[in-house]
Coordinates of C-alpha atoms in Angstrom, one line a residue:
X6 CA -94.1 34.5 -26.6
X7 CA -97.5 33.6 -27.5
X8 CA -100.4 35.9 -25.6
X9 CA -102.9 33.6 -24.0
X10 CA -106.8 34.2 -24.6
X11 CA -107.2 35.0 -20.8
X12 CA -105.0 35.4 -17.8
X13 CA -104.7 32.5 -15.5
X14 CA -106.7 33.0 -12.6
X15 CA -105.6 30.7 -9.6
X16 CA -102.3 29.5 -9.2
X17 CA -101.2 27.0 -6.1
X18 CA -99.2 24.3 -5.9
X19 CA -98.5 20.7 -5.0
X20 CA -96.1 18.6 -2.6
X21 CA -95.8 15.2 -1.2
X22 CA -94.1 16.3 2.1
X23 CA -91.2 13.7 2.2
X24 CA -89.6 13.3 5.4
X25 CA -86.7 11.1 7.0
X26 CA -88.6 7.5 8.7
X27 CA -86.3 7.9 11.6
X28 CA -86.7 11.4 12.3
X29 CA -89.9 12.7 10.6
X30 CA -90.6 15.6 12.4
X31 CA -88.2 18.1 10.4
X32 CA -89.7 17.1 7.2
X33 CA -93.5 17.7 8.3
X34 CA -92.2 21.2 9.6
X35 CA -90.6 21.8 6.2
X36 CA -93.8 21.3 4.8
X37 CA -95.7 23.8 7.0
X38 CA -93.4 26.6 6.3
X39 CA -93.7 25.7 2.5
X40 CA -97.2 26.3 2.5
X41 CA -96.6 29.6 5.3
X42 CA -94.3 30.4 2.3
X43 CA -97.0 29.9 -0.5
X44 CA -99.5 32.2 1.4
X45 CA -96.4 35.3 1.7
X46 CA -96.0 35.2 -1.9
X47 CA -99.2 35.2 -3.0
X48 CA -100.5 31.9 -4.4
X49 CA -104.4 31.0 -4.4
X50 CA -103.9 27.2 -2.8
X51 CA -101.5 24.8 -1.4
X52 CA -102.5 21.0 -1.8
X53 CA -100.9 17.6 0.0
X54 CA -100.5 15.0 -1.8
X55 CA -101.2 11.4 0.3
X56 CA -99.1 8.2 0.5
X57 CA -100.1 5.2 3.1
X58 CA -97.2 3.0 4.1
X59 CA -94.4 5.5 2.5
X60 CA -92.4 8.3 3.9
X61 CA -94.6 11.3 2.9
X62 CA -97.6 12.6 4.6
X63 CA -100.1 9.9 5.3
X64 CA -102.4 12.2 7.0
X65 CA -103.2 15.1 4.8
X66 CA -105.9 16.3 7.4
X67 CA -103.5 16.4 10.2
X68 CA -100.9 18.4 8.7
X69 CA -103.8 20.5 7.0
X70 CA -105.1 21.8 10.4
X71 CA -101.9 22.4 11.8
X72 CA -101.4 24.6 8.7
X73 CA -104.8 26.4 9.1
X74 CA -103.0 27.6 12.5
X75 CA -100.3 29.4 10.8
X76 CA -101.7 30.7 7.5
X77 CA -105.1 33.1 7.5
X78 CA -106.1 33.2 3.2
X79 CA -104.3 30.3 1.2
X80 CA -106.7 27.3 0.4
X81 CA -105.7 24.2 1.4
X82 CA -106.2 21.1 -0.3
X83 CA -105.6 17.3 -1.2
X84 CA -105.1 15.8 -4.4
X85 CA -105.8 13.4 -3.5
X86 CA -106.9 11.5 -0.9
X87 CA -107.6 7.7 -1.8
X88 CA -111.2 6.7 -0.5
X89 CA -110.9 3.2 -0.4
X90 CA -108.2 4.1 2.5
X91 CA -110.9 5.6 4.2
X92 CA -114.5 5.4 6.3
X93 CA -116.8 7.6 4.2
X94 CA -118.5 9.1 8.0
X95 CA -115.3 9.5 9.9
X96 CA -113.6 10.8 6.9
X97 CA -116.5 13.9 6.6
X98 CA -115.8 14.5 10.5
X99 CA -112.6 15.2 10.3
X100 CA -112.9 17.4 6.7
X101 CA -115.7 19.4 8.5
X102 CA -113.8 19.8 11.6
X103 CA -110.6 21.0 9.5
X104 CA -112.9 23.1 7.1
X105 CA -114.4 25.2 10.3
X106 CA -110.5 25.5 11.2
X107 CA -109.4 26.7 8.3
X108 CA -112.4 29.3 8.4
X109 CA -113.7 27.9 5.0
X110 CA -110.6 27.2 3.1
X111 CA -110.3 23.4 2.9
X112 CA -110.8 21.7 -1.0
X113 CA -110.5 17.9 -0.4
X114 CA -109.8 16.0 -3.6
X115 CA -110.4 12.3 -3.4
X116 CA -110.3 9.0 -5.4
X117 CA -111.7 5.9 -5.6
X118 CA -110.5 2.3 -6.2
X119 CA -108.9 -0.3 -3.8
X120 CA -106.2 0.7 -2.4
X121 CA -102.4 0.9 -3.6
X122 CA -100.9 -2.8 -3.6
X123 CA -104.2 -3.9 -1.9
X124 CA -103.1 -7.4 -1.3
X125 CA -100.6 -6.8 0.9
X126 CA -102.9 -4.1 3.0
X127 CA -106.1 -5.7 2.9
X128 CA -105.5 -7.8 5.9
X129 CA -104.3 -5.1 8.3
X130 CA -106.6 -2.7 6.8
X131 CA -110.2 -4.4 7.0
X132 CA -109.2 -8.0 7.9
X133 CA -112.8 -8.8 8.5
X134 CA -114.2 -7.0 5.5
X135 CA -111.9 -7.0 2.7
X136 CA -114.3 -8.8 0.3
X137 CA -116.8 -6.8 1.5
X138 CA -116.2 -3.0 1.1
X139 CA -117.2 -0.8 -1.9
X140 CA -114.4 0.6 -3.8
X141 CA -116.7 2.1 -6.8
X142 CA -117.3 5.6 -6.6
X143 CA -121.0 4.7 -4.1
X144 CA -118.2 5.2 -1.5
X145 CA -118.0 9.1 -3.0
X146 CA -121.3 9.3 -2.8
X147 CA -121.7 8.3 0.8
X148 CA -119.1 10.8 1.3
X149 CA -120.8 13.6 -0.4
X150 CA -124.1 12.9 1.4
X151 CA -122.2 13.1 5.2
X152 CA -120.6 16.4 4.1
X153 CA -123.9 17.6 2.8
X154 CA -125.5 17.2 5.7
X155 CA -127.5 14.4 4.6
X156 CA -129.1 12.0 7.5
X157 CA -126.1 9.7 9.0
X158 CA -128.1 8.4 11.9
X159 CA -131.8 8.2 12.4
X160 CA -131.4 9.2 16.2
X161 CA -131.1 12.4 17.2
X162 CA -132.5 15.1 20.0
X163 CA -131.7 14.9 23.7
X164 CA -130.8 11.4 25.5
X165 CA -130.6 11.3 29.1
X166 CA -129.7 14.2 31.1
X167 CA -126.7 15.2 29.1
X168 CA -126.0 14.0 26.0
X169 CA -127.6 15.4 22.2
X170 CA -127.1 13.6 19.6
X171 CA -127.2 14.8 16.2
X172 CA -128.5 12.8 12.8
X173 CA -126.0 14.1 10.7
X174 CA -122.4 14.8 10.8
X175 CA -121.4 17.6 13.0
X176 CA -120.0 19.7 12.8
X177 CA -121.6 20.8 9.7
X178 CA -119.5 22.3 7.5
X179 CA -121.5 25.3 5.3
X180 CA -120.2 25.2 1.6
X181 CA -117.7 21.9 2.0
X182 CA -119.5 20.4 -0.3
X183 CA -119.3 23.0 -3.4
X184 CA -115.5 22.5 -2.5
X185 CA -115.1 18.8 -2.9
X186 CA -112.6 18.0 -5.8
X187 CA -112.5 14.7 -7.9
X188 CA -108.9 13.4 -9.5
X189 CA -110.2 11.7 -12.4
X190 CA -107.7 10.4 -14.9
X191 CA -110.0 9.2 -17.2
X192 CA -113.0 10.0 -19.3
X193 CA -115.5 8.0 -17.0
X194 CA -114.0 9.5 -14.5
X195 CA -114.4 13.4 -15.4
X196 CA -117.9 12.9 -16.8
X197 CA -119.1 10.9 -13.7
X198 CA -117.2 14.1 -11.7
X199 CA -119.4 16.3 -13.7
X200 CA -122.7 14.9 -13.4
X201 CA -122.1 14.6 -9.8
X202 CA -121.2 18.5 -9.5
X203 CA -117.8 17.7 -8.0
X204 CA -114.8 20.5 -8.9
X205 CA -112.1 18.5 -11.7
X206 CA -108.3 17.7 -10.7
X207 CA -106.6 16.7 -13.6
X208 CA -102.5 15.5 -13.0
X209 CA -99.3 14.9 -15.2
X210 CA -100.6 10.8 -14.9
X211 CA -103.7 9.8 -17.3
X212 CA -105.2 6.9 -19.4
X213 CA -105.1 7.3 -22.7
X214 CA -107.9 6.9 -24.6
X215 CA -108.3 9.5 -27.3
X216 CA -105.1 9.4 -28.8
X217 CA -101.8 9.2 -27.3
X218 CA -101.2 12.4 -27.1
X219 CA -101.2 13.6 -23.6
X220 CA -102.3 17.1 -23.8
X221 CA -105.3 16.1 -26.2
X222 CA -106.2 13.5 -23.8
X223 CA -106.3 15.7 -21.0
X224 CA -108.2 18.2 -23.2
X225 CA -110.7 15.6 -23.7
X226 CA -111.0 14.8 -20.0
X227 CA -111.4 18.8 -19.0
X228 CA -114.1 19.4 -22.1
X229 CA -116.1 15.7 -20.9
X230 CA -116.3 16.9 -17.2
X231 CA -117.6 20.5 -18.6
X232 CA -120.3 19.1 -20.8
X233 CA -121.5 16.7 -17.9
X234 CA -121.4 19.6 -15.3
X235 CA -124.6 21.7 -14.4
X236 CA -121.7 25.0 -14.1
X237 CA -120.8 24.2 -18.0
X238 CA -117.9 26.4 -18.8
X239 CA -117.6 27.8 -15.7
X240 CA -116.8 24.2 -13.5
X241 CA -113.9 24.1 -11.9
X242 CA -111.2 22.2 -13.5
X243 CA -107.6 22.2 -12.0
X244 CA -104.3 21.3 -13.8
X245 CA -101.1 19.8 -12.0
X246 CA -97.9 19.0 -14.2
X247 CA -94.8 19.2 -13.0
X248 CA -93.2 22.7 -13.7
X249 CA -89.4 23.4 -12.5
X250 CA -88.8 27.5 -13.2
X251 CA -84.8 27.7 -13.1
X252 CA -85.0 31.7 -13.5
X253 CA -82.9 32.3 -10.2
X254 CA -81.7 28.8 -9.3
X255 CA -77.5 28.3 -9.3
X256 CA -75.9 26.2 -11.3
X257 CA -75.9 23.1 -9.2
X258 CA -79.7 23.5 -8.6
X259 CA -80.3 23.3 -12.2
X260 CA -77.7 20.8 -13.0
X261 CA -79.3 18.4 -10.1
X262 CA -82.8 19.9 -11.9
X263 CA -81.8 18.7 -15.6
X264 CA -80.9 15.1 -14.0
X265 CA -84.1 14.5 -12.1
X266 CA -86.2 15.6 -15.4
X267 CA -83.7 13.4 -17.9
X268 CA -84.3 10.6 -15.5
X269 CA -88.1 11.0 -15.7
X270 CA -88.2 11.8 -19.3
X271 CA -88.4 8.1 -20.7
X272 CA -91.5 7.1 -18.8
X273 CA -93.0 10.0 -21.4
X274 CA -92.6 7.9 -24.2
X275 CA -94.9 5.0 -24.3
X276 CA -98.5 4.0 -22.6
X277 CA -97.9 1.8 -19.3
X278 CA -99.9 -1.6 -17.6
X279 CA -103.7 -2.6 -18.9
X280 CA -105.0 1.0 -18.6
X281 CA -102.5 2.4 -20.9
X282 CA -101.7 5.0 -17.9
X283 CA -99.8 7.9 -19.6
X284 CA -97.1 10.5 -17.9
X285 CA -96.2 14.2 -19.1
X286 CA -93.0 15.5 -19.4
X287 CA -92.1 17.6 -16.8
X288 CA -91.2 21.3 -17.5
X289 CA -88.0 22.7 -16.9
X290 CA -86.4 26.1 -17.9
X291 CA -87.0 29.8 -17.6
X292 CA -90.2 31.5 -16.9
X293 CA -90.4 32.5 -20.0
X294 CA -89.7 29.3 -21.7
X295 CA -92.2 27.0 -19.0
X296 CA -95.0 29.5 -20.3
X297 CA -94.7 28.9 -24.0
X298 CA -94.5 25.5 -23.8
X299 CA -97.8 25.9 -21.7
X300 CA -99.5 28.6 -24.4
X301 CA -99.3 25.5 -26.5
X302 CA -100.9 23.3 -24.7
X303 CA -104.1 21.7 -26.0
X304 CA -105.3 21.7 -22.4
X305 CA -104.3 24.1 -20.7
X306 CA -105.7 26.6 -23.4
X307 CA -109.2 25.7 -21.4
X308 CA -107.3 26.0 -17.8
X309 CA -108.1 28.6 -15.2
X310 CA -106.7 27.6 -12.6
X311 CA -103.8 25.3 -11.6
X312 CA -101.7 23.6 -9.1
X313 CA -97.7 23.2 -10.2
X314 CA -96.7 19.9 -8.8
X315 CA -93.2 20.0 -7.1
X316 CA -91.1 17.6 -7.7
X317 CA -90.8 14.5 -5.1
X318 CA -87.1 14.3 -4.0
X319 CA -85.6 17.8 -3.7
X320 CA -84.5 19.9 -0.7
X321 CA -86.3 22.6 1.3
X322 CA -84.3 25.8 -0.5
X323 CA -84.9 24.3 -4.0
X324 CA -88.9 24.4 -3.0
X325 CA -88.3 28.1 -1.9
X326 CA -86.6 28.9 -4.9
X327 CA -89.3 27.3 -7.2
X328 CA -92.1 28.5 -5.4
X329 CA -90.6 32.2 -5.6
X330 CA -90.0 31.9 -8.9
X331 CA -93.6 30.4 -9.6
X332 CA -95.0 33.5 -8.1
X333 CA -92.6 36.6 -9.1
X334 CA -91.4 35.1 -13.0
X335 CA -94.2 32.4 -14.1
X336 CA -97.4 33.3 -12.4
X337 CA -97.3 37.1 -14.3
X338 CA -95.9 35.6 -17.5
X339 CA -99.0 33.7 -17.4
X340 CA -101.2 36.6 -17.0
X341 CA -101.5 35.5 -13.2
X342 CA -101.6 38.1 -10.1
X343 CA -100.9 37.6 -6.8
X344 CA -103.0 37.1 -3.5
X345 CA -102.3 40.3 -2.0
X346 CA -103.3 40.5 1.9
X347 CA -106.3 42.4 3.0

């Protein structure tokens, strides 16, 4: 097996937190023990991902605070929350408040754009406004002013007899703003993350633009952010492709496994819509075999850190048998170490 330049530093991981629409509270509890479970064995983060008007978590936040209650070192992130979903003031309450829960621990990833299958939404969602709102990433930057601490209001000091009112978003949230992610999937996108001193997510969905070859696009994404970000080399850039360890799964796990990848597999082999929007094979095998395929990766070759996306559709025990096998098999064949408690 190939020896990579330097052991990978952070290891988390990803999940949409699916759940049943006429009994959802089972699969948002499945989902807290996943991450409980993440912390036990060691891994750096745990992220949500976000889906409005679908049967996965639609409030990342939410579940995120009820998860800071049960967990004491992981990080907990989103990759990624879509902006144009959300009110850039109320959105950097809510992360604040969450961040203070979490005792510093919270990495929001966002987006920007309109939202998913906006013209069926964008009645219910700002029926007075639609034509109005910014989608472009000014709404980021509102964002990243509230959480900064930036002026929100130009009142402030005592009013009355009992109310204090502050002129910036409270509470303030010390160091939020160092951890606010970007998910960029194209080269604008990771240099404008850069210059903007935002951390990099990068996914197993891209545009193609250098070539169409995914890992060399993605390597041209990570390298753009770097050379646009004040940190250089050492900006944060965070990897998420698929990975499915089979090391102690049975034999129907991995037969079920081997169908979900085969099914997914054509998708790989052409560029899709006006964007050219590009999908990586997901990784399926042993330990052993996942982490040469990843030693020869253009990208991750420049990857320090990373968070394994699970797959969407499979059930609680496969997570816990993936997720142990991230952390005791893949993680150390990647030169990765444990979280150990303190």
């Amino acid at each position: 097996m190939p020896t990579p330049s330097s052991p990978l530093r952070k290891m988390g991981f990803l999940t949409i937190g699916l759940f049943d629409g006429s009994d959802p509270g089972p699969g948002h509890e499945s989902t807290l023990e996943i991450i409980q479970l993440g912390e036990q064995l060691g891994f750096n983060s745990a992220w949500l991902r976000h889906r409005h008007l679908q049967f996965g978590i639609s409030s990342p936040i939410a579940v995120l605070a009820a998860a800071s209650q049960r967990t004491s070192r992981i990080e907990l992130g989103t990759a990624v929350m879509p902006l144009g979903w959300e009110n850039p003031l109320r959105l950097a309450e809510d992360l604040a408040t969450v961040d203070i829960l979490t005792g510093g621990r919270l990495n929001p990833g966002i987006s920007v754009g309109p939202p998913m299958n906006w013209e069926h939404v964008r009645d219910a969602l700002y029926p007075d406004t639609a034509d109005a709102e910014d989608f472009t990433y000014g709404r980021v930057e509102r964002l990243l002013s509230f959480v900064a601490g930036e002026k929100a209001s130009d009142l402030s000091g005592a009013q009355g007899v009992v109310e204090v009112f502050s002129d910036r978003v409270e509470p303030h949230a010390a160091g939020l703003r160092e951890r606010m992610w970007y998910g960029g999937a194209s080269l604008r996108s990771a240099t404008w993350a850069g210059e903007h001193r935002m951390n990099f997510l990068t996914s197993s969905v891209i545009q193609a633009e250098d070539s169409e070859d995914f890992a060399l696009n993605q390597l041209a994404q990570v390298r753009a952010f770097r050379a646009a970000h004040p940190g250089g080399e050492d900006a944060r850039v965070s990897q998420g492709l698929v990975v499915i360890p089979t090391d102690s799964a049975t034999d129907e796990q991995k037969a079920r496994y081997t169908a979900y990848v085969e099914k997914r597999l054509p998708r790989t082999a052409t560029t899709h819509g006006p964007r050219r929007m590009m999908f990586a094979p997901d990784l399926i095998g042993s330990s052993e075999q996942i982490a040469e395929q990843l030693y020869a990766h253009a990208a991750f070759q420049e990857i320090h850190e990373v968070a394994f996306a699970l797959p969407f559709s499979f059930e609680h025990a496969d997570y816990v048998q993936i997720l142990t096998d991230m952390a005791t098999r893949l993680g150390p064949a990647l030169g990765w170490k444990p979280v150990t408690a303190s």
